[in-house]
Amino acid sequence: MKAYLAGSIFYYGDELRNREWAAKIRESFPEMDLYSPIENTDINGREGKKKFGSPADIARADNERLDKSDIFIACIDGDVIPAGTSAEIGKFHEKIARGDNKLLVGICTDNRQCCLTYSEAKDLGGRDIGAQQYSYQNIYVTGLIKEVGYLVTNIDEAIEKIYRWLNGE
């Protein structure tokens, strides 16, 4: 079973999150072959960024793993979903939409999510321009995730969805 862990990889916090999540996934599924782009030091990470990787090199390296993956786990945190992650979600969505037996799980950990923090006071206060306090994720991208997979709020929920999918539930 092959899996791909996607998400922003350019900041220190991204590196910590990706490494923590990769470790949790590997601990939960020891037989799984997990690809995390941040670990591909030929093109990513501090050492990889000292090298030149052409756009075609990067696309080829990531697509080679994406195309072979059975499971795609995407962190969509941030004020804007990372462009590369959005493109990968779209590509993986199409595989499932055309009938491939694959799993797509999106993870949004933003603690401002309306489903977690709704209040009338926030609604009223948020009517003023620039004062809205709920997070926003691109609805097209979240729609792609939800149409063929799951959108969850943490890595443990994602692991549970993977476990259930692997067991035919």
PDB file of C-alpha atoms in Angstrom:
ATOM      1  CA  MET A   1       0.000   0.000   0.000  1.00  0.00           C
ATOM      2  CA  LYS A   2       1.433   3.366  -1.025  1.00  0.00           C
ATOM      3  CA  ALA A   3       0.456   6.730   0.431  1.00  0.00           C
ATOM      4  CA  TYR A   4       1.364  10.350  -0.226  1.00  0.00           C
ATOM      5  CA  LEU A   5       1.432  13.061   2.465  1.00  0.00           C
ATOM      6  CA  ALA A   6       0.932  16.519   0.954  1.00  0.00           C
ATOM      7  CA  GLY A   7       0.919  20.020   2.376  1.00  0.00           C
ATOM      8  CA  SER A   8       3.036  23.105   2.722  1.00  0.00           C
ATOM      9  CA  ILE A   9       6.727  22.262   3.153  1.00  0.00           C
ATOM     10  CA  PHE A  10       8.497  25.598   3.207  1.00  0.00           C
ATOM     11  CA  TYR A  11       8.361  26.790   6.822  1.00  0.00           C
ATOM     12  CA  TYR A  12       9.800  25.358  10.022  1.00  0.00           C
ATOM     13  CA  GLY A  13       6.334  24.615  11.397  1.00  0.00           C
ATOM     14  CA  ASP A  14       5.470  22.785   8.162  1.00  0.00           C
ATOM     15  CA  GLU A  15       8.552  20.623   8.549  1.00  0.00           C
ATOM     16  CA  LEU A  16       7.693  19.776  12.160  1.00  0.00           C
ATOM     17  CA  ARG A  17       4.077  18.942  11.294  1.00  0.00           C
ATOM     18  CA  ASN A  18       4.974  16.853   8.256  1.00  0.00           C
ATOM     19  CA  ARG A  19       7.616  14.874  10.127  1.00  0.00           C
ATOM     20  CA  GLU A  20       5.267  14.303  13.104  1.00  0.00           C
ATOM     21  CA  TRP A  21       2.391  13.226  10.860  1.00  0.00           C
ATOM     22  CA  ALA A  22       4.629  10.950   8.777  1.00  0.00           C
ATOM     23  CA  ALA A  23       5.867   9.281  11.978  1.00  0.00           C
ATOM     24  CA  LYS A  24       2.296   8.767  13.239  1.00  0.00           C
ATOM     25  CA  ILE A  25       1.173   7.304   9.910  1.00  0.00           C
ATOM     26  CA  ARG A  26       4.174   4.970   9.768  1.00  0.00           C
ATOM     27  CA  GLU A  27       3.614   3.898  13.364  1.00  0.00           C
ATOM     28  CA  SER A  28      -0.056   3.170  12.628  1.00  0.00           C
ATOM     29  CA  PHE A  29       0.628   1.381   9.328  1.00  0.00           C
ATOM     30  CA  PRO A  30       4.141  -0.141   9.432  1.00  0.00           C
ATOM     31  CA  GLU A  31       3.699  -1.894   6.062  1.00  0.00           C
ATOM     32  CA  MET A  32       2.692   1.324   4.286  1.00  0.00           C
ATOM     33  CA  ASP A  33       5.126   2.922   1.846  1.00  0.00           C
ATOM     34  CA  LEU A  34       4.609   6.615   2.695  1.00  0.00           C
ATOM     35  CA  TYR A  35       6.012   9.403   0.541  1.00  0.00           C
ATOM     36  CA  SER A  36       6.361  12.801   2.154  1.00  0.00           C
ATOM     37  CA  PRO A  37       7.842  15.354  -0.275  1.00  0.00           C
ATOM     38  CA  ILE A  38       9.687  17.126   2.535  1.00  0.00           C
ATOM     39  CA  GLU A  39      11.767  13.963   2.940  1.00  0.00           C
ATOM     40  CA  ASN A  40      12.812  14.024  -0.720  1.00  0.00           C
ATOM     41  CA  THR A  41      16.059  15.908  -0.167  1.00  0.00           C
ATOM     42  CA  ASP A  42      16.926  15.724  -3.855  1.00  0.00           C
ATOM     43  CA  ILE A  43      14.409  18.525  -4.426  1.00  0.00           C
ATOM     44  CA  ASN A  44      13.059  19.643  -1.032  1.00  0.00           C
ATOM     45  CA  GLY A  45      14.151  20.430   2.493  1.00  0.00           C
ATOM     46  CA  ARG A  46      17.094  22.642   3.378  1.00  0.00           C
ATOM     47  CA  GLU A  47      19.635  20.611   1.423  1.00  0.00           C
ATOM     48  CA  GLY A  48      17.348  20.090  -1.541  1.00  0.00           C
ATOM     49  CA  LYS A  49      16.634  23.811  -1.806  1.00  0.00           C
ATOM     50  CA  LYS A  50      20.363  24.469  -2.305  1.00  0.00           C
ATOM     51  CA  LYS A  51      20.134  22.464  -5.511  1.00  0.00           C
ATOM     52  CA  PHE A  52      18.333  23.474  -8.672  1.00  0.00           C
ATOM     53  CA  GLY A  53      15.269  21.427  -9.418  1.00  0.00           C
ATOM     54  CA  SER A  54      13.511  22.527 -12.566  1.00  0.00           C
ATOM     55  CA  PRO A  55       9.721  22.754 -12.499  1.00  0.00           C
ATOM     56  CA  ALA A  56       9.649  19.641 -14.696  1.00  0.00           C
ATOM     57  CA  ASP A  57      11.978  17.771 -12.276  1.00  0.00           C
ATOM     58  CA  ILE A  58       9.768  18.609  -9.311  1.00  0.00           C
ATOM     59  CA  ALA A  59       6.547  17.739 -11.155  1.00  0.00           C
ATOM     60  CA  ARG A  60       8.026  14.437 -12.349  1.00  0.00           C
ATOM     61  CA  ALA A  61       9.317  13.464  -8.898  1.00  0.00           C
ATOM     62  CA  ASP A  62       6.048  14.208  -7.127  1.00  0.00           C
ATOM     63  CA  ASN A  63       3.796  12.859  -9.904  1.00  0.00           C
ATOM     64  CA  GLU A  64       5.724   9.596 -10.014  1.00  0.00           C
ATOM     65  CA  ARG A  65       4.813   8.997  -6.375  1.00  0.00           C
ATOM     66  CA  LEU A  66       1.326  10.514  -6.634  1.00  0.00           C
ATOM     67  CA  ASP A  67       0.447   8.277  -9.585  1.00  0.00           C
ATOM     68  CA  LYS A  68       1.490   5.146  -7.673  1.00  0.00           C
ATOM     69  CA  SER A  69      -0.270   6.094  -4.429  1.00  0.00           C
ATOM     70  CA  ASP A  70      -3.394   4.387  -3.144  1.00  0.00           C
ATOM     71  CA  ILE A  71      -3.967   6.948  -0.393  1.00  0.00           C
ATOM     72  CA  PHE A  72      -3.528  10.718  -0.545  1.00  0.00           C
ATOM     73  CA  ILE A  73      -3.419  12.680   2.720  1.00  0.00           C
ATOM     74  CA  ALA A  74      -3.460  16.462   2.269  1.00  0.00           C
ATOM     75  CA  CYS A  75      -2.924  19.139   4.891  1.00  0.00           C
ATOM     76  CA  ILE A  76      -4.920  22.157   3.724  1.00  0.00           C
ATOM     77  CA  ASP A  77      -3.949  24.482   6.582  1.00  0.00           C
ATOM     78  CA  GLY A  78      -3.011  28.097   5.996  1.00  0.00           C
ATOM     79  CA  ASP A  79      -4.672  31.282   4.881  1.00  0.00           C
ATOM     80  CA  VAL A  80      -4.457  29.898   1.345  1.00  0.00           C
ATOM     81  CA  ILE A  81      -4.243  26.200   0.533  1.00  0.00           C
ATOM     82  CA  PRO A  82      -0.772  25.639  -0.957  1.00  0.00           C
ATOM     83  CA  ALA A  83      -0.949  25.756  -4.755  1.00  0.00           C
ATOM     84  CA  GLY A  84       0.936  22.484  -5.204  1.00  0.00           C
ATOM     85  CA  THR A  85      -1.305  20.714  -2.709  1.00  0.00           C
ATOM     86  CA  SER A  86      -4.404  22.049  -4.485  1.00  0.00           C
ATOM     87  CA  ALA A  87      -3.103  20.754  -7.822  1.00  0.00           C
ATOM     88  CA  GLU A  88      -2.322  17.357  -6.290  1.00  0.00           C
ATOM     89  CA  ILE A  89      -5.810  17.182  -4.744  1.00  0.00           C
ATOM     90  CA  GLY A  90      -7.331  17.874  -8.161  1.00  0.00           C
ATOM     91  CA  LYS A  91      -5.221  15.213  -9.839  1.00  0.00           C
ATOM     92  CA  PHE A  92      -5.985  12.594  -7.172  1.00  0.00           C
ATOM     93  CA  HIS A  93      -9.699  13.486  -7.170  1.00  0.00           C
ATOM     94  CA  GLU A  94      -9.841  12.688 -10.885  1.00  0.00           C
ATOM     95  CA  LYS A  95      -8.345   9.244 -10.326  1.00  0.00           C
ATOM     96  CA  ILE A  96     -11.100   8.404  -7.834  1.00  0.00           C
ATOM     97  CA  ALA A  97     -13.827  10.074  -9.919  1.00  0.00           C
ATOM     98  CA  ARG A  98     -12.934   7.886 -12.903  1.00  0.00           C
ATOM     99  CA  GLY A  99     -13.262   4.766 -10.746  1.00  0.00           C
ATOM    100  CA  ASP A 100      -9.826   4.068  -9.269  1.00  0.00           C
ATOM    101  CA  ASN A 101     -10.021   2.448  -5.827  1.00  0.00           C
ATOM    102  CA  LYS A 102      -8.126   5.110  -3.890  1.00  0.00           C
ATOM    103  CA  LEU A 103      -8.639   7.182  -0.735  1.00  0.00           C
ATOM    104  CA  LEU A 104      -8.382  10.972  -0.383  1.00  0.00           C
ATOM    105  CA  VAL A 105      -8.271  12.498   3.103  1.00  0.00           C
ATOM    106  CA  GLY A 106      -7.937  16.238   3.664  1.00  0.00           C
ATOM    107  CA  ILE A 107      -6.902  17.620   7.043  1.00  0.00           C
ATOM    108  CA  CYS A 108      -7.702  21.153   8.210  1.00  0.00           C
ATOM    109  CA  THR A 109      -6.473  21.821  11.751  1.00  0.00           C
ATOM    110  CA  ASP A 110      -7.311  25.543  11.847  1.00  0.00           C
ATOM    111  CA  ASN A 111      -8.831  26.233  15.278  1.00  0.00           C
ATOM    112  CA  ARG A 112     -10.958  29.070  13.844  1.00  0.00           C
ATOM    113  CA  GLN A 113     -13.187  26.705  11.868  1.00  0.00           C
ATOM    114  CA  CYS A 114     -16.810  27.724  12.186  1.00  0.00           C
ATOM    115  CA  CYS A 115     -17.802  24.119  12.912  1.00  0.00           C
ATOM    116  CA  LEU A 116     -15.627  24.336  16.040  1.00  0.00           C
ATOM    117  CA  THR A 117     -16.028  27.956  17.182  1.00  0.00           C
ATOM    118  CA  TYR A 118     -19.430  29.241  16.010  1.00  0.00           C
ATOM    119  CA  SER A 119     -21.047  31.966  18.104  1.00  0.00           C
ATOM    120  CA  GLU A 120     -23.615  34.669  17.429  1.00  0.00           C
ATOM    121  CA  ALA A 121     -21.179  37.248  18.816  1.00  0.00           C
ATOM    122  CA  LYS A 122     -18.603  36.270  16.190  1.00  0.00           C
ATOM    123  CA  ASP A 123     -21.264  36.443  13.486  1.00  0.00           C
ATOM    124  CA  LEU A 124     -22.305  39.942  14.545  1.00  0.00           C
ATOM    125  CA  GLY A 125     -18.756  41.200  14.962  1.00  0.00           C
ATOM    126  CA  GLY A 126     -17.722  39.674  11.667  1.00  0.00           C
ATOM    127  CA  ARG A 127     -20.173  41.818   9.706  1.00  0.00           C
ATOM    128  CA  ASP A 128     -17.602  44.622   9.711  1.00  0.00           C
ATOM    129  CA  ILE A 129     -15.092  44.454   6.873  1.00  0.00           C
ATOM    130  CA  GLY A 130     -11.856  42.798   7.931  1.00  0.00           C
ATOM    131  CA  ALA A 131     -13.308  41.488  11.204  1.00  0.00           C
ATOM    132  CA  GLN A 132     -14.547  38.017  10.212  1.00  0.00           C
ATOM    133  CA  GLN A 133     -12.961  35.533  12.634  1.00  0.00           C
ATOM    134  CA  TYR A 134     -13.703  32.183  11.065  1.00  0.00           C
ATOM    135  CA  SER A 135     -11.170  30.424   8.889  1.00  0.00           C
ATOM    136  CA  TYR A 136     -11.830  29.989   5.201  1.00  0.00           C
ATOM    137  CA  GLN A 137     -10.696  27.227   2.889  1.00  0.00           C
ATOM    138  CA  ASN A 138     -11.327  27.312  -0.832  1.00  0.00           C
ATOM    139  CA  ILE A 139     -14.756  25.749  -1.306  1.00  0.00           C
ATOM    140  CA  TYR A 140     -13.887  24.245  -4.692  1.00  0.00           C
ATOM    141  CA  VAL A 141     -10.928  22.369  -3.201  1.00  0.00           C
ATOM    142  CA  THR A 142     -12.841  21.235  -0.104  1.00  0.00           C
ATOM    143  CA  GLY A 143     -15.663  20.166  -2.419  1.00  0.00           C
ATOM    144  CA  LEU A 144     -13.270  17.975  -4.407  1.00  0.00           C
ATOM    145  CA  ILE A 145     -12.054  16.360  -1.190  1.00  0.00           C
ATOM    146  CA  LYS A 146     -15.536  15.764   0.211  1.00  0.00           C
ATOM    147  CA  GLU A 147     -16.953  14.514  -3.097  1.00  0.00           C
ATOM    148  CA  VAL A 148     -14.651  11.477  -3.159  1.00  0.00           C
ATOM    149  CA  GLY A 149     -13.112  11.319   0.317  1.00  0.00           C
ATOM    150  CA  TYR A 150     -13.061  12.856   3.753  1.00  0.00           C
ATOM    151  CA  LEU A 151     -12.186  16.184   5.346  1.00  0.00           C
ATOM    152  CA  VAL A 152     -11.117  15.866   8.988  1.00  0.00           C
ATOM    153  CA  THR A 153      -9.672  18.135  11.678  1.00  0.00           C
ATOM    154  CA  ASN A 154      -6.607  16.209  12.844  1.00  0.00           C
ATOM    155  CA  ILE A 155      -4.134  13.466  11.966  1.00  0.00           C
ATOM    156  CA  ASP A 156      -5.739  10.960  14.335  1.00  0.00           C
ATOM    157  CA  GLU A 157      -9.076  11.267  12.504  1.00  0.00           C
ATOM    158  CA  ALA A 158      -7.226  10.820   9.214  1.00  0.00           C
ATOM    159  CA  ILE A 159      -5.552   7.659  10.504  1.00  0.00           C
ATOM    160  CA  GLU A 160      -8.967   6.336  11.570  1.00  0.00           C
ATOM    161  CA  LYS A 161     -10.389   6.994   8.058  1.00  0.00           C
ATOM    162  CA  ILE A 162      -7.403   5.205   6.509  1.00  0.00           C
ATOM    163  CA  TYR A 163      -7.806   2.256   8.868  1.00  0.00           C
ATOM    164  CA  ARG A 164     -11.509   1.949   8.030  1.00  0.00           C
ATOM    165  CA  TRP A 165     -10.854   2.204   4.283  1.00  0.00           C
ATOM    166  CA  LEU A 166      -8.127  -0.435   4.435  1.00  0.00           C
ATOM    167  CA  ASN A 167     -10.549  -2.724   6.275  1.00  0.00           C
ATOM    168  CA  GLY A 168     -13.343  -2.214   3.757  1.00  0.00           C
ATOM    169  CA  GLU A 169     -15.579  -0.146   6.017  1.00  0.00           C
TER     170      GLU A 169
END
